[in-house]
mmCIF file of C-alpha atoms in Angstrom:
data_model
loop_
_atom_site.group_PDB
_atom_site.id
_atom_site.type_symbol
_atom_site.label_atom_id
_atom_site.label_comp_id
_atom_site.label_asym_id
_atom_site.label_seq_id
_atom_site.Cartn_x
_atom_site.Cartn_y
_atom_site.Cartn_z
ATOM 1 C CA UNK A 1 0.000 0.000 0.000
ATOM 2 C CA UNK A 2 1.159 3.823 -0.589
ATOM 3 C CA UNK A 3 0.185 6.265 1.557
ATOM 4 C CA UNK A 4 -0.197 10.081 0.344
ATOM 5 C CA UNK A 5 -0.957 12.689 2.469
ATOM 6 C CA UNK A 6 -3.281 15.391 0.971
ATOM 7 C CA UNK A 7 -2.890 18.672 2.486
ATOM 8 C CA UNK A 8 -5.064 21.910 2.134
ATOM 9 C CA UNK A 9 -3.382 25.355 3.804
ATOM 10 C CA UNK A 10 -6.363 27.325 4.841
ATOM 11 C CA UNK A 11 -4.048 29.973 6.437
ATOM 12 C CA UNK A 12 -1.788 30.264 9.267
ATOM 13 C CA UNK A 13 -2.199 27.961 11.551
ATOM 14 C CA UNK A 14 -5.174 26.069 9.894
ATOM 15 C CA UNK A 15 -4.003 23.021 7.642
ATOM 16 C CA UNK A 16 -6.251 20.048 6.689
ATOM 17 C CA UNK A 17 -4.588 16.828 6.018
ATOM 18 C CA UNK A 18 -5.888 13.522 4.813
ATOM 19 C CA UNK A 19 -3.667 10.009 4.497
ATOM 20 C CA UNK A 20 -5.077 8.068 1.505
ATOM 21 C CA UNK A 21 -4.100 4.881 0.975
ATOM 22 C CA UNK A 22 -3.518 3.401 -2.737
ATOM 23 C CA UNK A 23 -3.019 0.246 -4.099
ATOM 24 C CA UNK A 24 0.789 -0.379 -4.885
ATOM 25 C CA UNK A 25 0.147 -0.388 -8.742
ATOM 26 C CA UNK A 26 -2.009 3.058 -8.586
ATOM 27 C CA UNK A 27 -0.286 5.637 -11.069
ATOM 28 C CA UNK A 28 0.486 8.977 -10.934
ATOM 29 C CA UNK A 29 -2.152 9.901 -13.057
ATOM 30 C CA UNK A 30 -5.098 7.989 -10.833
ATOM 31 C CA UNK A 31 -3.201 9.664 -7.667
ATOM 32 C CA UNK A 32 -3.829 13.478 -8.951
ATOM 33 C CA UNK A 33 -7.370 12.514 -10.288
ATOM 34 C CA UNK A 34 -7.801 11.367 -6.523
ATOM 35 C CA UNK A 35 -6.439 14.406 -5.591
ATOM 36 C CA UNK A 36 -8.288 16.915 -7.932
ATOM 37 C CA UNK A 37 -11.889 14.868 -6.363
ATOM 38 C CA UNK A 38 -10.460 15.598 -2.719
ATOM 39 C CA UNK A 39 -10.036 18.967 -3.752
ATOM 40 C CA UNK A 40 -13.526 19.593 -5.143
ATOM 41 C CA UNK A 41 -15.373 17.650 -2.514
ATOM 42 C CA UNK A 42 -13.908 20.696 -0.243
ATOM 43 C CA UNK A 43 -14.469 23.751 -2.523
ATOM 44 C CA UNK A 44 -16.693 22.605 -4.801
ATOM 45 C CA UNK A 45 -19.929 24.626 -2.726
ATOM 46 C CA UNK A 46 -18.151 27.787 -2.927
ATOM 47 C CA UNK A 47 -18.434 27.892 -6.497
ATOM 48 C CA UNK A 48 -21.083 27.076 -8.806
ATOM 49 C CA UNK A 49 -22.517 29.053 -12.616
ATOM 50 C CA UNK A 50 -26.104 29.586 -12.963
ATOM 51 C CA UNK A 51 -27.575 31.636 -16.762
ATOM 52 C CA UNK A 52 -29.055 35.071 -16.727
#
């Protein structure tokens, strides 16, 4: 198993950090896709499009 730690720096003093654990044979690739979901799942709520 690999273990990457996903961090988020919020500002001083306030950092969120996850461990994920992967499958030895995960790639790069399926690691930042993880990581761009991880990322979203957080901000995703602040941002959103609507039409005039």
């Amino acid at each position: 198993m690999r273990k990457i730690v996903f961090n988020w720096y919020r500002g001083p003093g306030n950092t969120e950090r996850e461990a994920v654990e992967f499958e030895d044979n995960i790639t790069e690739e399926e690691i930042e896709e993880a990581f761009d979901d991880w990322v979203w799942d957080r901000i995703g709520k602040d941002f959103w499009r609507e039409e005039e």
